[in-house]
mmCIF file of C-alpha atoms and ligand atoms in Angstrom:
data_model
loop_
_atom_site.group_PDB
_atom_site.id
_atom_site.type_symbol
_atom_site.label_atom_id
_atom_site.label_comp_id
_atom_site.label_asym_id
_atom_site.label_seq_id
_atom_site.Cartn_x
_atom_site.Cartn_y
_atom_site.Cartn_z
ATOM 1 C CA THR A 1 0.178 -0.023 0.393
ATOM 2 C CA VAL A 2 1.215 3.495 -0.920
ATOM 3 C CA HIS A 3 0.357 6.438 1.384
ATOM 4 C CA ILE A 4 1.387 9.544 -0.204
ATOM 5 C CA ALA A 5 0.884 12.688 1.843
ATOM 6 C CA LYS A 6 -1.409 15.519 -0.020
ATOM 7 C CA PRO A 7 -1.790 18.962 2.150
ATOM 8 C CA GLU A 8 -5.142 19.945 2.774
ATOM 9 C CA LYS A 9 -5.714 22.537 0.051
ATOM 10 C CA GLY A 10 -4.505 25.998 0.771
ATOM 11 C CA LYS A 11 -4.270 25.275 4.328
ATOM 12 C CA SER A 12 -0.936 26.080 6.366
ATOM 13 C CA LEU A 13 0.377 26.546 9.614
ATOM 14 C CA THR A 14 -2.034 28.982 11.078
ATOM 15 C CA ASP A 15 -5.069 26.825 10.108
ATOM 16 C CA PHE A 16 -3.703 24.199 11.842
ATOM 17 C CA GLN A 17 -2.834 26.272 14.788
ATOM 18 C CA SER A 18 -6.485 26.986 15.000
ATOM 19 C CA VAL A 19 -7.392 23.375 15.266
ATOM 20 C CA TYR A 20 -4.915 22.938 17.977
ATOM 21 C CA ASN A 21 -6.310 26.161 19.903
ATOM 22 C CA ALA A 22 -10.087 24.590 19.495
ATOM 23 C CA ILE A 23 -9.170 21.344 21.196
ATOM 24 C CA ALA A 24 -6.771 22.859 23.809
ATOM 25 C CA THR A 25 -9.794 25.487 24.816
ATOM 26 C CA LYS A 26 -12.298 22.527 24.833
ATOM 27 C CA MET A 27 -9.773 20.550 26.760
ATOM 28 C CA LYS A 28 -9.425 23.437 29.372
ATOM 29 C CA SER A 29 -13.238 23.701 29.550
ATOM 30 C CA GLU A 30 -14.084 20.048 29.806
ATOM 31 C CA SER A 31 -11.328 19.298 32.944
ATOM 32 C CA ASP A 32 -13.629 17.502 34.788
ATOM 33 C CA TYR A 33 -13.902 14.682 32.092
ATOM 34 C CA ASP A 34 -13.319 11.262 33.809
ATOM 35 C CA ASP A 35 -13.147 12.529 37.474
ATOM 36 C CA GLY A 36 -10.902 15.224 36.921
ATOM 37 C CA THR A 37 -8.496 13.243 34.284
ATOM 38 C CA GLY A 38 -9.339 15.436 31.368
ATOM 39 C CA TYR A 39 -9.620 14.680 28.037
ATOM 40 C CA GLY A 40 -5.764 14.846 27.386
ATOM 41 C CA PRO A 41 -4.984 11.224 27.723
ATOM 42 C CA VAL A 42 -7.887 9.907 25.804
ATOM 43 C CA LEU A 43 -7.221 11.856 22.929
ATOM 44 C CA VAL A 44 -3.335 10.620 23.150
ATOM 45 C CA ARG A 45 -5.042 7.177 23.172
ATOM 46 C CA LEU A 46 -6.550 7.736 20.215
ATOM 47 C CA SER A 47 -3.812 8.918 18.221
ATOM 48 C CA TRP A 48 -2.167 5.693 19.197
ATOM 49 C CA HIS A 49 -5.115 3.464 18.108
ATOM 50 C CA SER A 50 -5.526 5.431 15.106
ATOM 51 C CA SER A 51 -1.656 4.746 13.917
ATOM 52 C CA ALA A 52 -1.325 1.450 15.835
ATOM 53 C CA THR A 53 -2.875 -1.030 12.764
ATOM 54 C CA TYR A 54 0.439 -0.275 11.128
ATOM 55 C CA ASN A 55 2.113 -3.034 9.518
ATOM 56 C CA ILE A 56 5.667 -2.221 8.295
ATOM 57 C CA HIS A 57 6.046 -5.597 5.800
ATOM 58 C CA ASP A 58 3.381 -4.800 3.603
ATOM 59 C CA ASN A 59 3.040 -0.797 4.471
ATOM 60 C CA SER A 60 -0.855 -1.373 5.425
ATOM 61 C CA GLY A 61 -2.541 0.439 8.260
ATOM 62 C CA GLY A 62 -1.408 3.280 10.070
ATOM 63 C CA SER A 63 -2.660 6.978 10.584
ATOM 64 C CA TYR A 64 -2.949 7.843 6.771
ATOM 65 C CA GLY A 65 -6.690 6.802 6.078
ATOM 66 C CA GLY A 66 -8.289 8.072 9.040
ATOM 67 C CA THR A 67 -10.184 4.712 9.476
ATOM 68 C CA PHE A 68 -10.846 4.992 12.951
ATOM 69 C CA ARG A 69 -13.826 6.828 11.937
ATOM 70 C CA PHE A 70 -15.358 3.484 10.810
ATOM 71 C CA LYS A 71 -17.151 1.245 13.226
ATOM 72 C CA LYS A 72 -15.413 -1.763 11.805
ATOM 73 C CA GLU A 73 -12.309 -0.635 13.355
ATOM 74 C CA ALA A 74 -13.442 1.692 16.263
ATOM 75 C CA SER A 75 -15.936 -1.103 17.838
ATOM 76 C CA ASP A 76 -12.762 -3.262 18.635
ATOM 77 C CA PRO A 77 -13.288 -4.295 22.001
ATOM 78 C CA LEU A 78 -9.627 -3.378 22.800
ATOM 79 C CA SER A 79 -10.460 0.114 21.938
ATOM 80 C CA LYS A 80 -13.416 0.552 24.251
ATOM 81 C CA GLY A 81 -13.261 4.222 25.587
ATOM 82 C CA LEU A 82 -11.998 5.348 22.448
ATOM 83 C CA GLU A 83 -15.737 6.374 21.651
ATOM 84 C CA ASN A 84 -15.005 9.038 24.291
ATOM 85 C CA ALA A 85 -12.413 10.843 22.213
ATOM 86 C CA THR A 86 -14.437 10.518 18.825
ATOM 87 C CA LYS A 87 -17.238 12.224 20.612
ATOM 88 C CA PHE A 88 -15.111 14.972 21.935
ATOM 89 C CA LEU A 89 -13.844 15.787 18.314
ATOM 90 C CA ASP A 90 -17.093 15.915 16.356
ATOM 91 C CA PRO A 91 -17.642 19.544 17.050
ATOM 92 C CA ILE A 92 -13.879 20.119 16.214
ATOM 93 C CA HIS A 93 -14.372 18.474 12.699
ATOM 94 C CA GLU A 94 -17.904 20.531 12.331
ATOM 95 C CA GLU A 95 -15.956 23.849 12.597
ATOM 96 C CA PHE A 96 -13.083 22.273 10.470
ATOM 97 C CA PRO A 97 -14.752 20.144 7.773
ATOM 98 C CA TRP A 98 -11.502 20.305 5.855
ATOM 99 C CA ILE A 99 -9.309 18.922 7.986
ATOM 100 C CA SER A 100 -8.511 14.594 6.827
ATOM 101 C CA HIS A 101 -9.509 12.479 9.989
ATOM 102 C CA GLY A 102 -6.529 11.047 9.989
ATOM 103 C CA ASP A 103 -4.722 14.636 10.357
ATOM 104 C CA LEU A 104 -7.397 14.993 13.199
ATOM 105 C CA TYR A 105 -6.766 11.885 15.052
ATOM 106 C CA THR A 106 -3.142 12.516 15.067
ATOM 107 C CA ILE A 107 -2.866 16.394 15.737
ATOM 108 C CA CYS A 108 -5.181 15.838 18.761
ATOM 109 C CA GLY A 109 -2.334 13.846 20.556
ATOM 110 C CA VAL A 110 -0.240 16.451 19.823
ATOM 111 C CA THR A 111 -2.127 18.945 21.230
ATOM 112 C CA ALA A 112 -2.670 17.110 24.575
ATOM 113 C CA ILE A 113 0.840 15.976 24.913
ATOM 114 C CA GLN A 114 1.922 19.411 24.547
ATOM 115 C CA GLU A 115 -0.816 21.093 26.692
ATOM 116 C CA LEU A 116 -0.229 18.724 29.292
ATOM 117 C CA GLY A 117 3.872 19.683 29.817
ATOM 118 C CA GLY A 118 5.577 17.304 27.550
ATOM 119 C CA PRO A 119 7.997 17.635 24.684
ATOM 120 C CA LYS A 120 7.022 20.037 21.267
ATOM 121 C CA ILE A 121 5.856 17.439 18.773
ATOM 122 C CA PRO A 122 6.516 18.257 15.079
ATOM 123 C CA TRP A 123 3.535 17.482 12.955
ATOM 124 C CA ARG A 124 3.009 17.145 9.363
ATOM 125 C CA GLN A 125 -0.411 17.617 7.469
ATOM 126 C CA GLY A 126 -1.424 15.641 4.599
ATOM 127 C CA ARG A 127 -3.048 12.278 5.832
ATOM 128 C CA VAL A 128 -6.022 11.665 2.990
ATOM 129 C CA ASP A 129 -9.300 9.687 4.123
ATOM 130 C CA THR A 130 -9.668 5.933 2.631
ATOM 131 C CA GLY A 131 -12.740 4.121 2.181
ATOM 132 C CA PRO A 132 -14.142 1.280 4.251
ATOM 133 C CA GLU A 133 -12.386 -1.504 2.215
ATOM 134 C CA THR A 134 -9.165 0.089 3.393
ATOM 135 C CA VAL A 135 -9.992 -1.034 6.929
ATOM 136 C CA PRO A 136 -7.660 -3.858 8.504
ATOM 137 C CA ALA A 137 -9.414 -6.600 9.945
ATOM 138 C CA GLN A 138 -9.304 -6.506 14.121
ATOM 139 C CA GLY A 139 -6.482 -8.184 15.729
ATOM 140 C CA ARG A 140 -3.673 -5.548 14.986
ATOM 141 C CA LEU A 141 -3.839 -3.991 18.317
ATOM 142 C CA PRO A 142 -1.760 -5.297 21.543
ATOM 143 C CA VAL A 143 -3.246 -7.129 24.450
ATOM 144 C CA PRO A 144 -2.461 -5.841 28.099
ATOM 145 C CA GLU A 145 -1.588 -9.609 29.223
ATOM 146 C CA GLY A 146 1.615 -9.916 26.949
ATOM 147 C CA ASP A 147 5.193 -10.352 28.648
ATOM 148 C CA ALA A 148 8.237 -8.996 27.071
ATOM 149 C CA THR A 149 8.764 -11.273 24.461
ATOM 150 C CA TYR A 150 5.013 -10.486 23.356
ATOM 151 C CA VAL A 151 5.575 -6.694 23.487
ATOM 152 C CA ARG A 152 9.009 -7.208 21.563
ATOM 153 C CA LYS A 153 7.570 -9.296 18.968
ATOM 154 C CA TYR A 154 4.386 -6.908 18.722
ATOM 155 C CA TYR A 155 6.543 -4.083 17.967
ATOM 156 C CA GLU A 156 8.491 -5.840 15.352
ATOM 157 C CA ARG A 157 5.613 -5.072 13.026
ATOM 158 C CA PHE A 158 6.071 -1.183 13.264
ATOM 159 C CA GLY A 159 10.228 -1.801 12.890
ATOM 160 C CA PHE A 160 10.772 -0.575 16.339
ATOM 161 C CA ASP A 161 13.439 -1.116 18.651
ATOM 162 C CA ASP A 162 14.048 -1.914 22.205
ATOM 163 C CA GLN A 163 14.734 2.149 23.173
ATOM 164 C CA GLU A 164 11.706 3.191 21.190
ATOM 165 C CA VAL A 165 9.286 0.634 22.871
ATOM 166 C CA VAL A 166 10.448 1.857 26.351
ATOM 167 C CA ALA A 167 10.167 5.798 25.363
ATOM 168 C CA LEU A 168 6.637 5.465 23.746
ATOM 169 C CA LEU A 169 5.131 3.247 26.721
ATOM 170 C CA GLY A 170 6.135 6.218 28.635
ATOM 171 C CA ALA A 171 2.750 7.406 27.493
ATOM 172 C CA HIS A 172 1.246 5.525 30.482
ATOM 173 C CA ILE A 173 1.964 8.155 32.959
ATOM 174 C CA LEU A 174 -1.195 9.581 31.448
ATOM 175 C CA GLY A 175 -4.609 9.006 32.199
ATOM 176 C CA LYS A 176 -5.838 5.182 33.728
ATOM 177 C CA THR A 177 -7.341 2.074 32.830
ATOM 178 C CA HIS A 178 -11.049 1.447 33.590
ATOM 179 C CA LEU A 179 -12.599 -1.771 34.556
ATOM 180 C CA LYS A 180 -15.512 -0.662 32.456
ATOM 181 C CA ASN A 181 -13.344 -0.384 29.158
ATOM 182 C CA SER A 182 -10.240 -2.679 29.317
ATOM 183 C CA GLY A 183 -11.128 -4.774 32.763
ATOM 184 C CA TYR A 184 -8.119 -3.051 34.275
ATOM 185 C CA ASP A 185 -8.408 -0.860 37.523
ATOM 186 C CA GLY A 186 -6.193 2.356 37.675
ATOM 187 C CA PRO A 187 -7.501 4.188 40.358
ATOM 188 C CA TRP A 188 -7.174 8.219 39.781
ATOM 189 C CA ASP A 189 -3.883 9.542 41.094
ATOM 190 C CA ASP A 190 -3.904 12.906 40.524
ATOM 191 C CA ASP A 191 -0.421 13.962 39.447
ATOM 192 C CA THR A 192 -0.775 11.508 36.352
ATOM 193 C CA ASN A 193 -2.664 13.992 34.045
ATOM 194 C CA ILE A 194 0.700 15.717 33.244
ATOM 195 C CA PHE A 195 3.379 14.686 31.007
ATOM 196 C CA THR A 196 6.568 13.620 32.924
ATOM 197 C CA ASN A 197 9.147 10.340 33.304
ATOM 198 C CA GLU A 198 7.533 9.296 36.309
ATOM 199 C CA PHE A 199 6.082 6.113 34.562
ATOM 200 C CA PHE A 200 9.975 5.043 34.805
ATOM 201 C CA GLY A 201 10.652 6.014 38.366
ATOM 202 C CA ASN A 202 7.329 4.500 39.286
ATOM 203 C CA LEU A 203 8.301 1.196 37.534
ATOM 204 C CA LEU A 204 11.637 0.966 39.614
ATOM 205 C CA GLU A 205 10.925 2.775 43.205
ATOM 206 C CA ARG A 206 7.361 1.576 43.690
ATOM 207 C CA ASP A 207 6.626 -2.100 45.417
ATOM 208 C CA TRP A 208 4.335 -3.966 43.114
ATOM 209 C CA THR A 209 2.161 -6.691 44.142
ATOM 210 C CA LEU A 210 0.719 -8.739 41.219
ATOM 211 C CA GLU A 211 -3.032 -9.114 42.091
ATOM 212 C CA LYS A 212 -6.372 -10.021 40.822
ATOM 213 C CA ASN A 213 -8.674 -7.082 39.947
ATOM 214 C CA ASP A 214 -12.430 -6.971 40.473
ATOM 215 C CA SER A 215 -12.596 -8.146 36.782
ATOM 216 C CA GLY A 216 -10.591 -11.220 37.759
ATOM 217 C CA ARG A 217 -7.473 -9.964 35.681
ATOM 218 C CA MET A 218 -3.857 -9.921 37.081
ATOM 219 C CA GLN A 219 -2.298 -6.335 37.438
ATOM 220 C CA TYR A 220 0.504 -5.032 39.421
ATOM 221 C CA ASN A 221 -0.618 -2.537 42.389
ATOM 222 C CA ALA A 222 1.279 -0.110 44.244
ATOM 223 C CA LYS A 223 0.353 1.894 47.233
ATOM 224 C CA GLY A 224 -1.262 4.894 46.753
ATOM 225 C CA GLY A 225 -3.463 3.361 44.044
ATOM 226 C CA ILE A 226 -1.348 3.444 40.972
ATOM 227 C CA MET A 227 -0.921 0.192 38.588
ATOM 228 C CA MET A 228 0.894 -1.468 36.006
ATOM 229 C CA LEU A 229 -0.511 -3.622 33.135
ATOM 230 C CA PRO A 230 1.528 -6.795 32.628
ATOM 231 C CA THR A 231 2.646 -5.315 29.505
ATOM 232 C CA ASP A 232 4.202 -2.186 31.546
ATOM 233 C CA TYR A 233 5.536 -4.515 34.352
ATOM 234 C CA ALA A 234 7.517 -6.508 31.174
ATOM 235 C CA LEU A 235 9.856 -3.269 30.690
ATOM 236 C CA VAL A 236 11.592 -4.266 34.261
ATOM 237 C CA GLN A 237 11.025 -7.774 33.821
ATOM 238 C CA ASP A 238 13.531 -7.869 30.927
ATOM 239 C CA PRO A 239 17.357 -6.617 30.974
ATOM 240 C CA LYS A 240 17.366 -4.991 27.924
ATOM 241 C CA TYR A 241 14.030 -2.824 28.430
ATOM 242 C CA LEU A 242 15.318 -2.564 31.973
ATOM 243 C CA LYS A 243 18.437 -0.575 30.631
ATOM 244 C CA TYR A 244 16.092 2.094 29.047
ATOM 245 C CA VAL A 245 13.717 2.606 31.789
ATOM 246 C CA GLN A 246 16.640 3.324 34.590
ATOM 247 C CA LYS A 247 18.007 5.936 31.793
ATOM 248 C CA TYR A 248 14.606 7.685 31.444
ATOM 249 C CA ALA A 249 13.865 7.611 35.460
ATOM 250 C CA LYS A 250 17.093 9.217 35.559
ATOM 251 C CA ASP A 251 16.952 11.577 32.611
ATOM 252 C CA GLN A 252 13.491 13.476 31.851
ATOM 253 C CA ASP A 253 14.988 15.375 28.955
ATOM 254 C CA ALA A 254 16.394 12.190 27.577
ATOM 255 C CA PHE A 255 12.825 10.730 27.800
ATOM 256 C CA PHE A 256 11.130 13.694 26.254
ATOM 257 C CA SER A 257 13.555 13.874 23.309
ATOM 258 C CA ASP A 258 13.322 10.066 22.728
ATOM 259 C CA PHE A 259 9.579 10.475 23.233
ATOM 260 C CA ARG A 260 9.204 13.269 20.686
ATOM 261 C CA ASP A 261 11.001 11.079 18.152
ATOM 262 C CA ILE A 262 9.469 7.761 18.561
ATOM 263 C CA TYR A 263 5.688 9.508 18.812
ATOM 264 C CA VAL A 264 6.550 11.273 15.472
ATOM 265 C CA LYS A 265 7.678 7.966 14.011
ATOM 266 C CA LEU A 266 4.693 6.373 14.977
ATOM 267 C CA LEU A 267 2.074 8.792 13.566
ATOM 268 C CA GLU A 268 3.845 9.031 10.497
ATOM 269 C CA SER A 269 4.488 5.281 9.819
ATOM 270 C CA GLY A 270 3.276 4.229 6.222
ATOM 271 C CA ILE A 271 3.274 7.679 4.720
ATOM 272 C CA ASP A 272 5.391 9.562 2.484
ATOM 273 C CA PHE A 273 5.968 13.058 2.881
ATOM 274 C CA ASP A 274 7.511 14.960 0.152
ATOM 275 C CA GLU A 275 10.231 17.294 1.354
ATOM 276 C CA SER A 276 8.204 20.382 0.750
ATOM 277 C CA ILE A 277 5.574 19.638 3.394
ATOM 278 C CA GLU A 278 7.380 21.567 6.519
ATOM 279 C CA PRO A 279 6.835 19.723 9.808
ATOM 280 C CA PHE A 280 4.752 22.359 12.275
ATOM 281 C CA VAL A 281 5.603 23.082 15.696
ATOM 282 C CA LEU A 282 2.395 24.132 16.993
ATOM 283 C CA LYS A 283 2.068 26.546 19.841
ATOM 284 C CA THR A 284 0.636 25.877 22.981
ATOM 285 C CA LEU A 285 -2.079 28.316 24.609
ATOM 286 C CA LYS A 286 0.532 29.357 27.153
ATOM 287 C CA GLU A 287 3.109 30.334 24.797
ATOM 288 C CA GLN A 288 0.544 32.161 22.749
ATOM 289 C CA SER A 289 -0.692 34.025 25.672
ATOM 290 C CA GLU A 290 2.723 35.402 27.007
HETATM 291 C C1 HEM B 301 1.756 -2.825 24.613
HETATM 292 C C2 HEM B 301 1.452 -1.775 24.387
HETATM 293 C C3 HEM B 301 0.105 -1.017 24.741
HETATM 294 C C4 HEM B 301 -0.830 -1.694 25.717
HETATM 295 C C5 HEM B 301 -1.249 -3.330 25.962
HETATM 296 C C6 HEM B 301 -1.943 -0.838 26.050
HETATM 297 C C7 HEM B 301 -2.963 -0.747 26.732
HETATM 298 C C8 HEM B 301 -3.890 -0.001 27.467
HETATM 299 C C9 HEM B 301 -4.925 -0.451 28.219
HETATM 300 C C10 HEM B 301 -5.403 -1.798 28.482
HETATM 301 C C11 HEM B 301 -5.492 1.282 28.541
HETATM 302 C C12 HEM B 301 -6.560 1.371 29.570
HETATM 303 C C13 HEM B 301 -7.671 1.686 28.783
HETATM 304 C C14 HEM B 301 -9.233 2.062 29.542
HETATM 305 O O1 HEM B 301 -9.534 0.596 30.210
HETATM 306 O O2 HEM B 301 -9.592 2.863 29.476
HETATM 307 C C15 HEM B 301 -4.597 2.092 27.991
HETATM 308 C C16 HEM B 301 -4.583 3.229 28.384
HETATM 309 C C17 HEM B 301 -3.859 4.096 28.033
HETATM 310 N N1 HEM B 301 -3.077 3.998 26.801
HETATM 311 FE FE1 HEM B 301 -2.083 2.191 26.294
HETATM 312 N N2 HEM B 301 -1.085 0.678 25.788
HETATM 313 C C18 HEM B 301 -0.265 0.117 24.922
HETATM 314 C C19 HEM B 301 0.369 1.146 24.321
HETATM 315 C C20 HEM B 301 0.259 2.870 24.505
HETATM 316 C C21 HEM B 301 0.747 3.716 23.572
HETATM 317 C C22 HEM B 301 1.826 3.180 22.783
HETATM 318 C C23 HEM B 301 0.431 4.866 23.889
HETATM 319 C C24 HEM B 301 0.699 6.324 23.384
HETATM 320 C C25 HEM B 301 1.635 6.420 22.587
HETATM 321 C C26 HEM B 301 -0.650 4.576 24.800
HETATM 322 C C27 HEM B 301 -1.610 5.542 25.429
HETATM 323 C C28 HEM B 301 -2.502 5.367 26.141
HETATM 324 C C29 HEM B 301 -3.026 6.473 27.137
HETATM 325 C C30 HEM B 301 -3.023 7.463 27.175
HETATM 326 C C31 HEM B 301 -4.096 5.480 28.153
HETATM 327 C C32 HEM B 301 -4.920 6.169 29.030
HETATM 328 C C33 HEM B 301 -6.361 6.819 28.254
HETATM 329 C C34 HEM B 301 -7.444 7.064 29.225
HETATM 330 O O3 HEM B 301 -6.898 7.425 30.428
HETATM 331 O O4 HEM B 301 -8.571 6.892 28.980
HETATM 332 N N3 HEM B 301 -0.760 3.194 25.132
HETATM 333 N N4 HEM B 301 -3.681 1.558 27.242
HETATM 334 N N1 TP5 B 302 -0.326 3.565 34.944
HETATM 335 C C1 TP5 B 302 -0.435 3.276 34.137
HETATM 336 N N2 TP5 B 302 0.359 1.826 33.733
HETATM 337 C C2 TP5 B 302 -1.460 2.972 32.914
HETATM 338 C C3 TP5 B 302 -1.736 4.554 32.767
HETATM 339 C C4 TP5 B 302 -2.705 4.123 31.341
HETATM 340 S S1 TP5 B 302 -2.904 2.512 30.724
HETATM 341 C C5 TP5 B 302 -1.670 1.884 31.981
#
């Protein structure tokens, strides 16, 4: 499959800054969502799931076609909860009908990461909606029960190495798990709607106990109500992953720059961007108010 980026006709940085500002403003005004979690984390998860169908071996899937808008993809049980993100974006798409779904589903994650104090994420436009016949069959999303071997094998489909996988999973500092969505239970711990490297510090420093949760699934719990999925905890069970967990726990700048690079790589997987399409570094609301 070939995905050639085609910029939205006559739209440039200022247009996408307007989209960013609309999303960021709506995030601020609806900050009580999910017991004060806010919409940032679920928007980041949508940007990940809309890119997570990618397969490097035939260049199929990925964010280009905006196929998460189709029920066939969005109804994947492993995406339960993301209807909150697509519903949040409906009025944004009404206001900016010219933006492709692929561009919308990726720029919303960039907006959330930046507004939650994360690194600046250079973002490129040009994803083009493709039809229902292009929706990949379900089964391309990862399951939370996996161990390190599973995680490593899963990300081989993207061509991501150990360092990239560890950096990318640092996004699990944001938001939480919900029994009604995934059957995992991550009680809210209010310092996790800020993008930091604490996911790695938590993995290394907290006392983790593997316990059965209220849905009968096994998860790692620590005092104070934070949790890790089995796939999260795999990062400290595997010596090759552990090395990067230790690196990022000690060095937030290194985590920020490595997360930026792999997040861009994820959002752009499978897409040919002509070099005439310049990456946009969108401004935060704070930067625009100074
Ligand atoms: C091994 C790969 C992964 C697995 C198995 C996994 C699994 C999960 C699960 C089970 C949840 C809870 C969903 C719910 O109950 O609401 C979740 C939430 C989340 N995931 Fe992942 N995930 C993975 C990778 C990623 C990546 C690569 C990103 C982003 C770069 C990401 C971002 C998020 C965010 C931000 C949330 C919180 C959503 C919310 O608070 O509603 N995840 N993930
Ligand atoms: N805190 C976590 N391990 C987490 C957050 C979202 S999914 C897993």
